[in-house]
JSON list of C-alpha atoms in Angstrom, two decimals:
[
{"chain": "A", "resi": 947, "resn": "UNK", "atom": "CA", "xyz": [0.16, 0.17, 0.07]},
{"chain": "A", "resi": 948, "resn": "UNK", "atom": "CA", "xyz": [1.53, 3.32, -0.70]},
{"chain": "A", "resi": 949, "resn": "UNK", "atom": "CA", "xyz": [0.34, 7.26, -1.85]},
{"chain": "A", "resi": 950, "resn": "UNK", "atom": "CA", "xyz": [2.21, 9.08, -3.60]},
{"chain": "A", "resi": 951, "resn": "UNK", "atom": "CA", "xyz": [3.18, 13.05, -2.56]},
{"chain": "A", "resi": 952, "resn": "UNK", "atom": "CA", "xyz": [3.80, 15.51, -5.86]},
{"chain": "A", "resi": 953, "resn": "UNK", "atom": "CA", "xyz": [7.01, 15.52, -4.13]},
{"chain": "A", "resi": 954, "resn": "UNK", "atom": "CA", "xyz": [8.25, 12.11, -4.87]},
{"chain": "A", "resi": 955, "resn": "UNK", "atom": "CA", "xyz": [7.73, 10.97, -1.12]},
{"chain": "A", "resi": 956, "resn": "UNK", "atom": "CA", "xyz": [6.23, 8.11, -0.46]},
{"chain": "A", "resi": 957, "resn": "UNK", "atom": "CA", "xyz": [3.82, 7.33, 2.30]},
{"chain": "A", "resi": 958, "resn": "UNK", "atom": "CA", "xyz": [4.04, 3.61, 2.94]},
{"chain": "A", "resi": 959, "resn": "UNK", "atom": "CA", "xyz": [2.60, 2.35, 6.17]},
{"chain": "A", "resi": 960, "resn": "UNK", "atom": "CA", "xyz": [3.71, -1.47, 7.26]},
{"chain": "A", "resi": 961, "resn": "UNK", "atom": "CA", "xyz": [1.20, -2.62, 10.85]},
{"chain": "A", "resi": 962, "resn": "UNK", "atom": "CA", "xyz": [2.20, -0.16, 13.27]},
{"chain": "A", "resi": 963, "resn": "UNK", "atom": "CA", "xyz": [4.87, 2.28, 11.81]},
{"chain": "A", "resi": 964, "resn": "UNK", "atom": "CA", "xyz": [4.42, 5.23, 8.85]},
{"chain": "A", "resi": 965, "resn": "UNK", "atom": "CA", "xyz": [7.56, 5.09, 6.92]},
{"chain": "A", "resi": 966, "resn": "UNK", "atom": "CA", "xyz": [7.97, 7.92, 4.21]},
{"chain": "A", "resi": 967, "resn": "UNK", "atom": "CA", "xyz": [9.83, 6.86, 1.16]},
{"chain": "A", "resi": 968, "resn": "UNK", "atom": "CA", "xyz": [11.50, 9.47, -0.60]},
{"chain": "A", "resi": 969, "resn": "UNK", "atom": "CA", "xyz": [12.28, 8.36, -4.35]},
{"chain": "A", "resi": 970, "resn": "UNK", "atom": "CA", "xyz": [14.92, 11.40, -5.29]},
{"chain": "A", "resi": 971, "resn": "UNK", "atom": "CA", "xyz": [17.52, 10.25, -2.05]},
{"chain": "A", "resi": 972, "resn": "UNK", "atom": "CA", "xyz": [16.15, 6.06, -1.87]},
{"chain": "A", "resi": 973, "resn": "UNK", "atom": "CA", "xyz": [16.35, 6.95, 1.92]},
{"chain": "A", "resi": 974, "resn": "UNK", "atom": "CA", "xyz": [14.00, 5.66, 4.21]},
{"chain": "A", "resi": 975, "resn": "UNK", "atom": "CA", "xyz": [12.95, 7.39, 7.88]},
{"chain": "A", "resi": 976, "resn": "UNK", "atom": "CA", "xyz": [10.44, 6.21, 10.15]},
{"chain": "A", "resi": 977, "resn": "UNK", "atom": "CA", "xyz": [8.13, 9.13, 11.62]},
{"chain": "A", "resi": 978, "resn": "UNK", "atom": "CA", "xyz": [7.41, 8.99, 15.62]},
{"chain": "A", "resi": 979, "resn": "UNK", "atom": "CA", "xyz": [3.93, 8.88, 15.08]},
{"chain": "A", "resi": 980, "resn": "UNK", "atom": "CA", "xyz": [2.17, 6.21, 17.02]},
{"chain": "A", "resi": 981, "resn": "UNK", "atom": "CA", "xyz": [-0.69, 4.15, 15.82]},
{"chain": "A", "resi": 982, "resn": "UNK", "atom": "CA", "xyz": [-3.25, 2.77, 18.19]},
{"chain": "A", "resi": 983, "resn": "UNK", "atom": "CA", "xyz": [-4.11, -0.42, 15.59]},
{"chain": "A", "resi": 984, "resn": "UNK", "atom": "CA", "xyz": [-2.66, -1.52, 12.53]},
{"chain": "A", "resi": 985, "resn": "UNK", "atom": "CA", "xyz": [-3.32, -0.22, 9.83]},
{"chain": "A", "resi": 986, "resn": "UNK", "atom": "CA", "xyz": [-5.59, -1.67, 6.37]},
{"chain": "A", "resi": 987, "resn": "UNK", "atom": "CA", "xyz": [-4.11, -1.91, 3.56]},
{"chain": "A", "resi": 988, "resn": "UNK", "atom": "CA", "xyz": [-6.90, -0.70, 1.29]},
{"chain": "A", "resi": 989, "resn": "UNK", "atom": "CA", "xyz": [-8.52, 2.44, 3.66]},
{"chain": "A", "resi": 990, "resn": "UNK", "atom": "CA", "xyz": [-5.60, 4.74, 3.47]},
{"chain": "A", "resi": 991, "resn": "UNK", "atom": "CA", "xyz": [-5.44, 8.45, 1.95]},
{"chain": "A", "resi": 992, "resn": "UNK", "atom": "CA", "xyz": [-3.42, 11.67, 1.86]},
{"chain": "A", "resi": 993, "resn": "UNK", "atom": "CA", "xyz": [-5.46, 14.99, 2.07]},
{"chain": "A", "resi": 994, "resn": "UNK", "atom": "CA", "xyz": [-5.44, 17.16, -1.08]},
{"chain": "A", "resi": 995, "resn": "UNK", "atom": "CA", "xyz": [-3.22, 19.44, 0.36]},
{"chain": "A", "resi": 996, "resn": "UNK", "atom": "CA", "xyz": [-0.77, 16.72, 1.96]},
{"chain": "A", "resi": 997, "resn": "UNK", "atom": "CA", "xyz": [-0.38, 17.83, 5.50]},
{"chain": "A", "resi": 998, "resn": "UNK", "atom": "CA", "xyz": [-3.17, 15.48, 7.15]},
{"chain": "A", "resi": 999, "resn": "UNK", "atom": "CA", "xyz": [-2.33, 10.69, 6.00]},
{"chain": "A", "resi": 1000, "resn": "UNK", "atom": "CA", "xyz": [-5.67, 8.72, 7.15]},
{"chain": "A", "resi": 1001, "resn": "UNK", "atom": "CA", "xyz": [-5.84, 4.93, 7.08]},
{"chain": "A", "resi": 1002, "resn": "UNK", "atom": "CA", "xyz": [-7.76, 3.09, 8.01]},
{"chain": "A", "resi": 1003, "resn": "UNK", "atom": "CA", "xyz": [-7.10, 0.54, 11.15]},
{"chain": "A", "resi": 1004, "resn": "UNK", "atom": "CA", "xyz": [-8.91, -2.85, 12.48]},
{"chain": "A", "resi": 1005, "resn": "UNK", "atom": "CA", "xyz": [-8.73, -4.46, 15.56]},
{"chain": "A", "resi": 1006, "resn": "UNK", "atom": "CA", "xyz": [-10.11, -7.91, 16.29]},
{"chain": "A", "resi": 1007, "resn": "UNK", "atom": "CA", "xyz": [-11.23, -9.91, 19.43]},
{"chain": "A", "resi": 1008, "resn": "UNK", "atom": "CA", "xyz": [-13.40, -12.92, 20.02]},
{"chain": "A", "resi": 1009, "resn": "UNK", "atom": "CA", "xyz": [-14.85, -15.12, 23.01]},
{"chain": "A", "resi": 1010, "resn": "UNK", "atom": "CA", "xyz": [-15.13, -19.09, 23.09]},
{"chain": "A", "resi": 1011, "resn": "UNK", "atom": "CA", "xyz": [-18.00, -20.32, 24.90]},
{"chain": "A", "resi": 1012, "resn": "UNK", "atom": "CA", "xyz": [-17.59, -23.76, 26.50]},
{"chain": "A", "resi": 1013, "resn": "UNK", "atom": "CA", "xyz": [-21.04, -25.48, 27.28]},
{"chain": "A", "resi": 1014, "resn": "UNK", "atom": "CA", "xyz": [-21.83, -28.82, 28.70]},
{"chain": "A", "resi": 1015, "resn": "UNK", "atom": "CA", "xyz": [-25.36, -30.13, 28.46]},
{"chain": "A", "resi": 1016, "resn": "UNK", "atom": "CA", "xyz": [-26.33, -31.78, 31.93]}
]
């Protein structure tokens, strides 16, 4: 998953961290931000002014119930 900015910088979200990849200098920088949940690959956008990154996250929980018949 990647969102492209006009400046040639790619924003990618790999699970729980946000990474900037500059295609000109070929440098990779991890952004110091704590994401509340792992990102979903297909839910990602950058605002038109390139100042805000939107991403979707998912957290799943499950309960297992054991029932005995008497």
